[in-house]
XYZ file of C-alpha atoms in Angstrom:
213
model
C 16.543 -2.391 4.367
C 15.270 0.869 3.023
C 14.183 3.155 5.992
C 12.233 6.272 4.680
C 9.643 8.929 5.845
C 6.090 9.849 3.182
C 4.728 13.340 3.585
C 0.948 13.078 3.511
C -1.403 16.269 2.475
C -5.360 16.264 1.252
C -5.100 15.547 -2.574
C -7.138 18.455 -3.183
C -6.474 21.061 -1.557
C -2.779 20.353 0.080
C -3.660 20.071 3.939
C -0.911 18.374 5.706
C -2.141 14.974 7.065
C 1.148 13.951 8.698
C 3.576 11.426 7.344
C 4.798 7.855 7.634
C 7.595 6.030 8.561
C 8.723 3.190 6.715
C 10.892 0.068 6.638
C 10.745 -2.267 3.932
C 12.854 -5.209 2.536
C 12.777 -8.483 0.805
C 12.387 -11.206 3.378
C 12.383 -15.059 3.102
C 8.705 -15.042 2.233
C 9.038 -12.285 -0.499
C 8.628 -8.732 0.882
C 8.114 -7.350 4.074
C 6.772 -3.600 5.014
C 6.570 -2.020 8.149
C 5.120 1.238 9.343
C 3.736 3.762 11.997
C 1.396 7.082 10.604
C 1.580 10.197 12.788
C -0.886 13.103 13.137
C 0.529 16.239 12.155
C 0.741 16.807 16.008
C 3.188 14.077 16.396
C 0.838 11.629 17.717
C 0.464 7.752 16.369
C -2.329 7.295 14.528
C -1.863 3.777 12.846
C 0.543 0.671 11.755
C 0.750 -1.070 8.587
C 2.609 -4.796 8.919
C 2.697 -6.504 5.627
C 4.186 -9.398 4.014
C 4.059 -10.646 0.212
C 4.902 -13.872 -0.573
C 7.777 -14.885 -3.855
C 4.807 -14.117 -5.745
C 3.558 -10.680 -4.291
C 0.687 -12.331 -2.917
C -0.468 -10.632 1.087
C -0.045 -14.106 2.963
C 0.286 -11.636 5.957
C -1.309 -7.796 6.788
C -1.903 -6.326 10.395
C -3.350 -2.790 10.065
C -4.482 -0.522 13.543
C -6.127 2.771 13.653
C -8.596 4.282 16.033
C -8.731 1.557 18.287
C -9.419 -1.191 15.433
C -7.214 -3.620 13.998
C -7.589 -5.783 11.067
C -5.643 -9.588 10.247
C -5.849 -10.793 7.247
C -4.230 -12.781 4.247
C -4.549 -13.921 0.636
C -6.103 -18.059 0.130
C -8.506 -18.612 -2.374
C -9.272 -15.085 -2.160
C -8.609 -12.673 0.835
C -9.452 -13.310 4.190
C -9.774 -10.934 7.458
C -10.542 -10.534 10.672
C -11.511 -6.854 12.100
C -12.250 -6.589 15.951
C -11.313 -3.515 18.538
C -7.696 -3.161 19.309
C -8.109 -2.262 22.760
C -11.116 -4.332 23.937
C -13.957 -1.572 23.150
C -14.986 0.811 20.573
C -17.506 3.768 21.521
C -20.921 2.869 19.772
C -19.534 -0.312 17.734
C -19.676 -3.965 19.005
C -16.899 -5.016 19.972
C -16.640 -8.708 18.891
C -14.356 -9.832 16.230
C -16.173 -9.919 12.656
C -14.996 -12.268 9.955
C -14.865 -11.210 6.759
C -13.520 -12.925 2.979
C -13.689 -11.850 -0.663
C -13.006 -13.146 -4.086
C -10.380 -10.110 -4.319
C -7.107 -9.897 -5.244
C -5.159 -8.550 -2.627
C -5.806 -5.697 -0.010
C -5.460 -1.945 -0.447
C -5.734 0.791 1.986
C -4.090 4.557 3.293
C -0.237 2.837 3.023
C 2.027 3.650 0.188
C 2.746 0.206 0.816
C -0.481 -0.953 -1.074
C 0.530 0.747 -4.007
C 3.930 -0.799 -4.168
C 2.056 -4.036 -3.371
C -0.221 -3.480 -6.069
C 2.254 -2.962 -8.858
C 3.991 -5.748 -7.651
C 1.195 -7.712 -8.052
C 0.358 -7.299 -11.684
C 4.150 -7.520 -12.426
C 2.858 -5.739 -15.583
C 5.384 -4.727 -18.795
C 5.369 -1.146 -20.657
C 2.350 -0.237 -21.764
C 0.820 -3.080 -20.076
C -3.096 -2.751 -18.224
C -4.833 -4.961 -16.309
C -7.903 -4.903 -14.196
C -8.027 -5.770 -10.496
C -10.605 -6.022 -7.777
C -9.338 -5.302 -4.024
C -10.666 -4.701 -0.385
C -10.289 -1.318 0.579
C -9.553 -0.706 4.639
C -9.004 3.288 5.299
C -9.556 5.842 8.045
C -9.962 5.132 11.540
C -12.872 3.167 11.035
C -10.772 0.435 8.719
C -14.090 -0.740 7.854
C -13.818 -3.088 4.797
C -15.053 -2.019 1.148
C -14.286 -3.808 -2.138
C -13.092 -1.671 -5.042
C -12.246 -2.454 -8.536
C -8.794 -0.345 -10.563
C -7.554 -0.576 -13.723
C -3.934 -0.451 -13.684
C -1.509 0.612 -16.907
C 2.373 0.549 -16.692
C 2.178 4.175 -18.898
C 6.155 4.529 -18.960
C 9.463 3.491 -17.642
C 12.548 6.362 -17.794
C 16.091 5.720 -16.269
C 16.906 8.715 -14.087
C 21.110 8.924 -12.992
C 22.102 8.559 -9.697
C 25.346 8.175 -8.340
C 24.789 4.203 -8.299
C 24.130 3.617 -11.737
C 20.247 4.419 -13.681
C 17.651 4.288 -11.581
C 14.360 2.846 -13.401
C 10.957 5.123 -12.801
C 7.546 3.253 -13.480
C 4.388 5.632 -14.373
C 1.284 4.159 -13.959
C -2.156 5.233 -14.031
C -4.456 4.369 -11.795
C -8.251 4.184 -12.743
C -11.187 3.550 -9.644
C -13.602 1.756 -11.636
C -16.508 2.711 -9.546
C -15.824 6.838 -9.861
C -13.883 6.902 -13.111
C -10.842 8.429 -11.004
C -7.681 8.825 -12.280
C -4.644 9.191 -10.542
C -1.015 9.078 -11.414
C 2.036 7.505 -9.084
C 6.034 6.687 -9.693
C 8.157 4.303 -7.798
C 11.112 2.794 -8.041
C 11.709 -0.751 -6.846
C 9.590 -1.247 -3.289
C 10.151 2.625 -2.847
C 6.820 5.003 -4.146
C 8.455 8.376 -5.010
C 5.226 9.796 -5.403
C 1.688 9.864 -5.949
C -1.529 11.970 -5.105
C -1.501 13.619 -1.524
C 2.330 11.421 -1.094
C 5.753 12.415 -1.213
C 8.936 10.394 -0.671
C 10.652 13.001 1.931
C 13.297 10.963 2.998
C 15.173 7.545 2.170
C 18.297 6.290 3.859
C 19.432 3.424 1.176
C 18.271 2.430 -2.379
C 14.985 0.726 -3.388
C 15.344 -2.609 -3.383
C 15.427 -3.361 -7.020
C 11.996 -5.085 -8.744
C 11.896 -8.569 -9.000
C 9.968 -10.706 -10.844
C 7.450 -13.039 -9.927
C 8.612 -15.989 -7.938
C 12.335 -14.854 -7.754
């Protein structure tokens, strides 16, 4: 079980952000990932709890931040459920809202989504594909749905010490802005992307599987 730490900056102009810290393996459902952000004063700021299924479906997410927490999972669509963590939230009702889209899967400030994400499309060199997700970032983790256009650009073997390691490219398009970003990983590991670097990692990626496996 791969235990590692993301540095986290502004995309743009390199403020730190703080980092996360990660564990992630495959589980009897598929995948599991599990995480706590800090602030770069040391301070909690958020979780991330998700599980993919043997098809790298989220049957299973749990996200907190600023007092909110979201539940949700993937059936005939995505499904959610955002409410206040703590019982109230200054200037918001504080009921539980339901909430369900025709999407994909979910996205959001985790690494994990982008791992999740490739994952997903399971898609082969050179490969694109087009897919619509729900969006929950910031503190707020209020829900917005986004479509991306994914391409597999390249894989490279890099050497390490246990045998090649295989590097995916891909680009990332938002659909909406006409953004384009680009991010490599390695198995359930991402080694990097826009305003995220792999700072430390204790064991190898697990290694990509395919669909079902």
């Amino acid at each position: 079980m791969p235990n590692g730490r993301y540095s986290l900056h502004d995309p743009h102009d390199g403020t730190p952000l703080g980092e996360e810290r990660f564990q992630c393996a495959p589980g009897p459902a598929g995948w599991r990932y599990v995480a706590k952000r800090y602030r770069p004063d040391g301070t909690v700021q958020g979780t991330t709890d998700l599980t993919l299924d043997a098809r790298h479906r989220p049957i299973r997410l749990e996200l907190r931040s600023g007092g909110w927490q979201v539940r949700g999972g993937a059936l005939d669509g995505v499904h959610w459920v955002r409410a206040a963590a703590s019982g109230t939230a200054p200037g918001e009702a504080v009921e539980a809202v339901e909430g369900e889209d025709r999407a994909h899967a979910f996205t959001g400030d985790s690494p994990a989504f982008l791992v999740a994400t490739a994952r997903l499309l399971a898609l082969d060199p050179g490969g694109s594909a087009r897919i619509r997700l729900v969006s929950f970032t910031g503190d707020s983790l209020a829900p917005r749905t986004l479509d991306q256009g994914w391409q597999l650009h390249s894989v490279q073997d890099h050497p390490t010490d246990s045998g090649p390691l295989p590097v995916e490219h891909y680009r990332v398009t938002d659909l909406d802005t006409g953004e384009v970003r680009d991010l490599h990983l390695t198995g359930d590991v991402l080694l990097g992307a826009p305003g995220i670097e792999l700072e430390e990692l204790d064991s190898p990626p697990n290694p990509r599987r395919p669909p079902g496996a």
